[in-house]
Coordinates of C-alpha atoms and ligand atoms in Angstrom, one line a residue:
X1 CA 5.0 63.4 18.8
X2 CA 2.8 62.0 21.5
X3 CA 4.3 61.9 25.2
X4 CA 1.5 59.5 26.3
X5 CA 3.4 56.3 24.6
X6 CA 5.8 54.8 27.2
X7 CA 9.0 54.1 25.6
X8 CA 10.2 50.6 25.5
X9 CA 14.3 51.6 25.3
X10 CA 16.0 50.0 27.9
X11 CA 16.7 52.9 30.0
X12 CA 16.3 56.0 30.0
X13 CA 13.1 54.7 31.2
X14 CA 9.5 56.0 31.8
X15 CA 9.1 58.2 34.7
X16 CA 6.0 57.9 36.5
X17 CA 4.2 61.6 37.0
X18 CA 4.8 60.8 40.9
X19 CA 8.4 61.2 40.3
X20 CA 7.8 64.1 37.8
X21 CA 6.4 65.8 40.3
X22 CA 8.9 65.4 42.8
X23 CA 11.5 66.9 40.6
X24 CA 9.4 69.8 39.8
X25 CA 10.3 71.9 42.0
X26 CA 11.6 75.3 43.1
X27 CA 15.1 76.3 43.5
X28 CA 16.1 75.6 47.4
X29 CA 19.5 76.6 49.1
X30 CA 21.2 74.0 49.1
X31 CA 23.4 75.1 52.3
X32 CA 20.1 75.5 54.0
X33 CA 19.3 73.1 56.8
X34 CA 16.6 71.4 54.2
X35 CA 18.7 70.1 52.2
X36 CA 20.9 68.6 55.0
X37 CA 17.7 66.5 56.0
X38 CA 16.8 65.7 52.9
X39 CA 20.7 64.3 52.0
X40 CA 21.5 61.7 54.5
X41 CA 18.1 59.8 54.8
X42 CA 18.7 59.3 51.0
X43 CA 22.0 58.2 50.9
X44 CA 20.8 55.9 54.0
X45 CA 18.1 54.5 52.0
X46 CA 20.3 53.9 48.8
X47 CA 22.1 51.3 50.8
X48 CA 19.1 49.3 51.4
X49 CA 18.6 49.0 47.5
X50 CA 22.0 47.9 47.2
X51 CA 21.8 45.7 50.2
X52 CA 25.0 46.8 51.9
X53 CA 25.4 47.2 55.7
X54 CA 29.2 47.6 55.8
X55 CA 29.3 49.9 52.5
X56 CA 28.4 53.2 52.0
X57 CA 26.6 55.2 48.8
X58 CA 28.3 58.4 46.6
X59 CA 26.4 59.9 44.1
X60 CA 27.7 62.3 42.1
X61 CA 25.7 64.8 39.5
X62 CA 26.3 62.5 36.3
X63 CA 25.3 59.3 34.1
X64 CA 26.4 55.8 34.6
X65 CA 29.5 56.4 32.4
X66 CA 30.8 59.4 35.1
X67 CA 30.1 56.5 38.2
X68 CA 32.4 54.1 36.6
X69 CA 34.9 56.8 36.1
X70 CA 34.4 57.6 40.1
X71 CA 34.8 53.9 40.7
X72 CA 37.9 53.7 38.8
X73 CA 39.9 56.3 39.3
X74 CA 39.4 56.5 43.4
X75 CA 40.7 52.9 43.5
X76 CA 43.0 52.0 41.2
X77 CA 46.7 53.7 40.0
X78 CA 48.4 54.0 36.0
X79 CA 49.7 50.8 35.1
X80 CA 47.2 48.6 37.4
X81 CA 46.4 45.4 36.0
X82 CA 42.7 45.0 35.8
X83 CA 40.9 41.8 34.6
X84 CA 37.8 42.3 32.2
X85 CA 35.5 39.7 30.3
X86 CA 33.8 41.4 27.4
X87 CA 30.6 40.5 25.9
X88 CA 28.6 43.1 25.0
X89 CA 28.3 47.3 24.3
X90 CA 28.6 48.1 28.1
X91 CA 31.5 45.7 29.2
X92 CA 33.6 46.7 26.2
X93 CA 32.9 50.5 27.2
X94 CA 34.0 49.4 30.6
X95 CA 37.8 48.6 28.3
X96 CA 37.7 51.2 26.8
X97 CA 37.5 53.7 29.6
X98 CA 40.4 51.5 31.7
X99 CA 42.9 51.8 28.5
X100 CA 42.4 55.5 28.5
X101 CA 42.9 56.1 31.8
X102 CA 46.4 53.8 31.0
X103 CA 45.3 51.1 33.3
X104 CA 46.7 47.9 31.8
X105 CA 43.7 45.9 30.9
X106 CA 43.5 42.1 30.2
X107 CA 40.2 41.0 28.0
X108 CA 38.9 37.8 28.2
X109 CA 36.8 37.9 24.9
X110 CA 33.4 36.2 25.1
X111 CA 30.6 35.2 22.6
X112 CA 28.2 38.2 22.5
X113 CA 25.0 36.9 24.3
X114 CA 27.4 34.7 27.0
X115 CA 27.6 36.4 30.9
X116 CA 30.6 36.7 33.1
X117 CA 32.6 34.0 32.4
X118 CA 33.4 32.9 36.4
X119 CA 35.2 30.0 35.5
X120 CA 37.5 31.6 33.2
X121 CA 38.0 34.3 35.9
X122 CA 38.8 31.4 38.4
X123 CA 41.6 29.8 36.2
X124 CA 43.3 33.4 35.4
X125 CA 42.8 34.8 39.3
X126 CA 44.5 31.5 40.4
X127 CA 47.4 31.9 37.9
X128 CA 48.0 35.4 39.1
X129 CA 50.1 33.9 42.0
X130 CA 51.7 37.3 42.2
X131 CA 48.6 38.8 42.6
X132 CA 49.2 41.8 40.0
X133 CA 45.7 42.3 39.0
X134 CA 43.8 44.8 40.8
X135 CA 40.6 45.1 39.6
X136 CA 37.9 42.3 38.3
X137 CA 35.6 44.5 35.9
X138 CA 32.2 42.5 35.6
X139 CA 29.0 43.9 33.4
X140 CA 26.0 42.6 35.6
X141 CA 23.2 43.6 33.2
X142 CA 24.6 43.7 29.8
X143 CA 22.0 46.2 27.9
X144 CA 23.1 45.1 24.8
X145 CA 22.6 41.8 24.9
X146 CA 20.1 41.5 27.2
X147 CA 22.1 39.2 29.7
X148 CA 22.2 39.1 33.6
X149 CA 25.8 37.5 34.9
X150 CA 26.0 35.6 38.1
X151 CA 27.6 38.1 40.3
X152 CA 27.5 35.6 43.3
X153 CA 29.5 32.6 41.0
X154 CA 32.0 35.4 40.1
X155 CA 32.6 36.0 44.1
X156 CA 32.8 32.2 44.4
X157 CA 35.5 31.8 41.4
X158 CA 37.7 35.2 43.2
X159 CA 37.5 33.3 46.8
X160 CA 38.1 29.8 45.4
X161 CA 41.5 31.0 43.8
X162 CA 42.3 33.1 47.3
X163 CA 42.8 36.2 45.4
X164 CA 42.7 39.6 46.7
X165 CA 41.7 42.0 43.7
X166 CA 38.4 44.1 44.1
X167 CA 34.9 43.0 42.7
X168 CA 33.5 46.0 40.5
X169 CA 30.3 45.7 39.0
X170 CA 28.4 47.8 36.6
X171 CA 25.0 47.4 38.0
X172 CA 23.4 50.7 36.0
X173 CA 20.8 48.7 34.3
X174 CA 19.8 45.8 37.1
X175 CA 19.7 47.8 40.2
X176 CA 16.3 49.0 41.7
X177 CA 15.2 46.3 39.1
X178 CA 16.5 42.8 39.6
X179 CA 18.3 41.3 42.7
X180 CA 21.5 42.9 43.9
X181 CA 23.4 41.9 46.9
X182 CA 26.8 43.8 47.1
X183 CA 27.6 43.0 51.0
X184 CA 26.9 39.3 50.2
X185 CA 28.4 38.9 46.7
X186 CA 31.4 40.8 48.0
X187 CA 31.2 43.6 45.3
X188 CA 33.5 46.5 46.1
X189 CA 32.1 49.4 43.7
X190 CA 28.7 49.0 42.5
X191 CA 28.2 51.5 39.8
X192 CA 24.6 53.2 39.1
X193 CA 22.5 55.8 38.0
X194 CA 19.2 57.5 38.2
X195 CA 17.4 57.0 34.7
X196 CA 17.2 53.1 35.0
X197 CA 15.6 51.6 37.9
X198 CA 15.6 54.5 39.6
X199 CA 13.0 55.4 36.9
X200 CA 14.4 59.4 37.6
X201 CA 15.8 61.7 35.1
X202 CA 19.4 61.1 33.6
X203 CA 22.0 63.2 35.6
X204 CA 22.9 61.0 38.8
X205 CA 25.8 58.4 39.0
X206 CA 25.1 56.0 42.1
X207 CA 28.0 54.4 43.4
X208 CA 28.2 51.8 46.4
X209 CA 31.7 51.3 48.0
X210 CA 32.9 48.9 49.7
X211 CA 35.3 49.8 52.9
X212 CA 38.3 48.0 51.0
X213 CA 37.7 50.2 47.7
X214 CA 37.6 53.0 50.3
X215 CA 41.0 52.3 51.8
X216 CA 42.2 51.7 48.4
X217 CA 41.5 55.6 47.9
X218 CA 44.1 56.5 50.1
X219 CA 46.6 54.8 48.0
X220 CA 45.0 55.1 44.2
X221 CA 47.1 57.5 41.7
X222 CA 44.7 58.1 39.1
X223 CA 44.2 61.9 38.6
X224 CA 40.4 63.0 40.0
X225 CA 39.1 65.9 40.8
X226 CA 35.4 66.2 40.0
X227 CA 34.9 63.0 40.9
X228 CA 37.0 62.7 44.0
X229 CA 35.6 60.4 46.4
X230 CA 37.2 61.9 49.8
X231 CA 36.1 65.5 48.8
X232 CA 32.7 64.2 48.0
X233 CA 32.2 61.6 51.0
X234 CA 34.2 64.7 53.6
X235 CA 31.2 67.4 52.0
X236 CA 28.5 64.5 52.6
X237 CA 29.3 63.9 56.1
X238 CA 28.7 67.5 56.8
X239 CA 25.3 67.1 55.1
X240 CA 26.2 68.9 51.4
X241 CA 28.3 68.4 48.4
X242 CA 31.7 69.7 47.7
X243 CA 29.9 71.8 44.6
X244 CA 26.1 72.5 43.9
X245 CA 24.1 69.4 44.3
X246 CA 20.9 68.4 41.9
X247 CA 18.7 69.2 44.2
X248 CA 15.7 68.5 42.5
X249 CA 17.1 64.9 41.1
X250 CA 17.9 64.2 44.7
X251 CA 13.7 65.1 46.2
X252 CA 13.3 62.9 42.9
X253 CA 15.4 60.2 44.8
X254 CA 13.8 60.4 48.1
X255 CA 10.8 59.6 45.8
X256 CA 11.7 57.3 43.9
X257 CA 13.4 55.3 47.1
X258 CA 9.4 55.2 48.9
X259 CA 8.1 53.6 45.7
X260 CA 10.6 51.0 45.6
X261 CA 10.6 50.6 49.3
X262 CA 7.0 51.2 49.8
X263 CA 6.3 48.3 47.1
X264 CA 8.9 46.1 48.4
X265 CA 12.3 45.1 46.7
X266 CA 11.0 41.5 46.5
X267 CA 8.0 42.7 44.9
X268 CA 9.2 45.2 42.3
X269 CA 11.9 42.2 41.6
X270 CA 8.8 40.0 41.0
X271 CA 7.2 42.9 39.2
X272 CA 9.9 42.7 36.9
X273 CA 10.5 38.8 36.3
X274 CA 6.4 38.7 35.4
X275 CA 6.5 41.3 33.0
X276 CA 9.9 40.0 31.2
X277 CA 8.5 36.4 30.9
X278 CA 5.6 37.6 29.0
X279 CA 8.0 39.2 26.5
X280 CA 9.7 36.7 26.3
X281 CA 6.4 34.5 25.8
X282 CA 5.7 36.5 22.9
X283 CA 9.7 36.4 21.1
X284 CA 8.9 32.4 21.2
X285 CA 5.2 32.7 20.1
X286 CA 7.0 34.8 16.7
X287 CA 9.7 31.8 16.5
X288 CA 12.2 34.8 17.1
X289 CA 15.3 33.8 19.4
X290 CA 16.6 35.8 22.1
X291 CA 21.0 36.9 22.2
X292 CA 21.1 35.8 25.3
X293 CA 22.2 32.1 25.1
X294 CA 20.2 30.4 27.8
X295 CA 17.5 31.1 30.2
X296 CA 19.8 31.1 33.2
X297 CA 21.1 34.6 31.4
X298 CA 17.7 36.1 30.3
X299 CA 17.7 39.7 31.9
X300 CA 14.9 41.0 33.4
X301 CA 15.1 44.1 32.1
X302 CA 15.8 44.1 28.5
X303 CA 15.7 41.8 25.7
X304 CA 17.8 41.3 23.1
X305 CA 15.8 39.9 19.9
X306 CA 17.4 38.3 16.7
X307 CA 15.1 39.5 13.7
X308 CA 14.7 37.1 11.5
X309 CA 17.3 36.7 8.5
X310 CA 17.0 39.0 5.9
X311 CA 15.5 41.9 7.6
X312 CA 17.0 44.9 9.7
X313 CA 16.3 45.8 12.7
X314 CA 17.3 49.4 12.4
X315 CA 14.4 49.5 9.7
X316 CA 12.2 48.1 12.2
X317 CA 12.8 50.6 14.6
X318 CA 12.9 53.5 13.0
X319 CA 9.2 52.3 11.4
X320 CA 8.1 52.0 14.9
X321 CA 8.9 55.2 15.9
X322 CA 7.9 57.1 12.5
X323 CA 4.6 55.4 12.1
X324 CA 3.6 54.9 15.7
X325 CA 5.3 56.8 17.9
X326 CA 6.9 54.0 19.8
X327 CA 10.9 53.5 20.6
X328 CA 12.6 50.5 20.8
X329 CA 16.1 50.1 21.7
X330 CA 18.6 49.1 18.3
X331 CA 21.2 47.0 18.4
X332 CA 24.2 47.6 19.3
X333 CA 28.0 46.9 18.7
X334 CA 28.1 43.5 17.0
X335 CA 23.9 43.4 17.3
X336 CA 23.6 46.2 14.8
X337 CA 20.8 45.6 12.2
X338 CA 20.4 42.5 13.9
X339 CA 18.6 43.0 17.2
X340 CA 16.2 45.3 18.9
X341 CA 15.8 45.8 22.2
X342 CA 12.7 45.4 24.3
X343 CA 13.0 47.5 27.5
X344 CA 10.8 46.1 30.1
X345 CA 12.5 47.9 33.3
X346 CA 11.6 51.1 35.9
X347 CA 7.6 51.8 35.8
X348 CA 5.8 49.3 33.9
X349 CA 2.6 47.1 33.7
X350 CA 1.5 44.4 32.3
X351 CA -0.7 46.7 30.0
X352 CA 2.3 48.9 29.3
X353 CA 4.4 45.6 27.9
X354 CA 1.4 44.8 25.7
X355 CA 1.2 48.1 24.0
X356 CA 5.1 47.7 23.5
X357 CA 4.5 44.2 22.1
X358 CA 1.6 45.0 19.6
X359 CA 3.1 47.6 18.6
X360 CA 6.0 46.3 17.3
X361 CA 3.8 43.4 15.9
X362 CA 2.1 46.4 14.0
X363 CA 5.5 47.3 12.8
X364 CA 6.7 44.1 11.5
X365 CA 3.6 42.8 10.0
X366 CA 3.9 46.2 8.0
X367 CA 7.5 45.1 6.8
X368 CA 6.6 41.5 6.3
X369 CA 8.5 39.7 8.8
X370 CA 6.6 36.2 9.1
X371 CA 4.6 36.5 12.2
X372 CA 0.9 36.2 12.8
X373 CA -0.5 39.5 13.8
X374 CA -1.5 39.2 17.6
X375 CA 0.6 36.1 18.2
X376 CA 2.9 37.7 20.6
X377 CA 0.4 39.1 22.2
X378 CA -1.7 36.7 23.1
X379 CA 1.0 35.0 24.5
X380 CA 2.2 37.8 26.8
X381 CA -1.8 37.7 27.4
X382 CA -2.0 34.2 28.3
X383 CA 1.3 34.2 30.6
X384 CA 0.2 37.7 32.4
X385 CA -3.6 35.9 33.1
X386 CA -2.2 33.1 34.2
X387 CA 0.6 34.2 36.5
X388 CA -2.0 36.6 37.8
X389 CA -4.1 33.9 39.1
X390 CA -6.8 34.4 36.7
X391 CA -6.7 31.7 33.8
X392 CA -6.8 29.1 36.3
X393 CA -10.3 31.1 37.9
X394 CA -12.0 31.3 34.7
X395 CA -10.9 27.6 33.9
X396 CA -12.3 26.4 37.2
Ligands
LIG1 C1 22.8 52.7 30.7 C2 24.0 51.9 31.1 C3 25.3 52.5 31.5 C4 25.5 53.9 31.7 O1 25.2 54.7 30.7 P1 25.0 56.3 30.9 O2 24.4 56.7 29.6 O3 26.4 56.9 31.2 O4 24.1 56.5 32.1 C5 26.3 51.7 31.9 N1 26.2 50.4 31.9 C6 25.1 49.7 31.5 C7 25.0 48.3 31.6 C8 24.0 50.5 31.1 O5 22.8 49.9 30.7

């Protein structure tokens, strides 16, 4: 199999050979004075990304899943009442891991393909006169469904109903990607990791804290150990990490935080809303529809697509991959066999998205779906021309 074919899944994502490089390297002592400088201009940097000033950034050697197991069991005790919409693969994950660490966990259930339901939150938070729930669990990117939630309107619906519980967001596959304001949404653990928009390697968990989720340390129960925030934050401030530290995922970082910063947030945000809206030009060229419900949810980083009725999107997949070489994200959870995934985050171009898109035209023309071969396409082509200035110069 060819490694020259970027891979449309919506994370781990492509890793541009700058990045590959960075990580390439020799073994360095990690008690040495090197690493010490290397350490705390990253973890500096990180806040930028997550727009915090009064926060601070822990990273521990893990995936997403391990930072939401950080953020949990730092904060919160056995028998906490915790507050949890679900509405796709991720946010039910999110359950999941709360009822096994015997937290007592209250699901709002929503549609598949809805967002954070802020108004359901408001009604429940302003019941909760006795202010027994904890935690508010909310899914900003839901990867399966291809959904962004309004983070900010979920603040809003926790201040309008006066209520004290802590904002945590699973922000694996938005951040570095699409906007993210913890310090101004109020968000008190901000879970990450380094294969998304970090466009890295799998194998760091990115959490941003809040200084009420960190005072909330000093009275959480829940057992930790690896993941112990004091030990790691007490080893940070003396410039290492209570074990041995990924030393080459962390030059990686450094990396990958002068691209992002070097291009500009705004920009790569941008980058990212461009290059989603001409796949997204392309699902309405085929007459496909989207899971997410309305365009106010339509995630910038990964689209959920219905295939039409009748077909399977498994086989679709697993076509693309066998006679091109090409992945696609599969559904998941309730989208199976329904739904592929476009991933369109991390380090991608236009031209990238349009190799993704014809080649998954290639694909289903091959299995019959009803779609004009280059439809898609030269929609995504139209929308990328245009928004590029270019259409209109020609048409002049
Ligand atoms: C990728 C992802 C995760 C984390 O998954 P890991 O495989 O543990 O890194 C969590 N939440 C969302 C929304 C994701 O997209």
């Amino acid at each position: 199999m060819t490694d020259q074919n970027p891979v449309f899944i919506p994370g781990p994502t492509n890793i541009p050979a700058r990045l590959l490089s960075a990580m390439n390297m020799q073994t360095v002592d990690h008690r040495a004075p090197d690493f010490v400088k290397l350490l705390a201009p990253v973890l500096e940097d990180l806040k930028k990304v997550f727009k915090t000033k009064t926060g601070t950034v822990i990273t521990f050697p893990a995936s997403g899943t391990g930072g939401w197991e950080a953020a949990i069991t730092n904060t919160l005790s056995p028998g906490d009442k915790v507050l949890v919409a679900r509405y796709g693969m991720f946010s039910h994950r999110w359950i999941d891991m709360c009822q096994r660490h015997n937290l007592d966990v209250e699901i709002i259930e929503c549609e598949w393909g809805s967002g954070a339901p802020a108004d359901r939150f408001e009604e429940r938070l302003a019941a909760d006169t006795n202010h027994e729930i904890k935690a508010v669990l909310v899914t900003h990117n839901e990867t399966a469904t291809g959904v962004v939630s309004d983070i900010g309107a979920v603040r809003q619906a926790m201040d309008a109903s006066d209520h004290p519980a802590m904002l945590y967001v699973d922000c694996v596959s938005s951040l570095a990607s699409t906007d993210f304001r913890m310090d101004e949404w109020g968000v008190d653990l901000a879970v990450s990791g380094s294969q998304k928009g970090f466009m890295l390697a799998t194998g760091m968990a990115i959490v941003g804290v809040s200084q009420k989720a960190l005072k909330a340390t000093e009275t959480a129960t829940c057992t930790r150990c690896f993941f112990d925030f004091a030990d790691m934050g007490g080893a940070n401030a003396k410039g290492g990490f209570p074990y041995t530290p990924p030393v080459q995922l962390i030059n990686g970082l450094r990396e990958s935080l002068d691209m992002l910063l070097d291009e500009g947030l705004e920009n790569v945000f941008a980058r990212h809303h461009r290059i989603a809206e001409g796949v997204r030009a392309a699902v309405s060229a085929w007459g496909f529809e989207l899971c997410a419900k309305s365009p106010d949810l339509y995630s910038d980083t990964v689209s959920a697509i219905y295939v039409p009725e009748g077909f399977d999107s498994d086989v679709l997949t697993n076509h693309a991959y066998d006679a091109y070489g090409v992945s696609f994200g599969i559904g998941l959870g309730e989208m199976a066999g329904r739904a592929f995934r476009f991933g369109h985050l991390g380090s991608l171009t236009d031209v990238m998205a349009l190799s993704g898109l014809s080649t998954i035209e290639m694909a289903m023309a091959d299995l019959n779906y009803p779609i004009t071969l280059g439809s898609g396409v030269a929609a995504a082509q139209d929308y990328y021309r245009a928004s590029r200035g270019l259409a209109l110069a020609k048409a002049a």
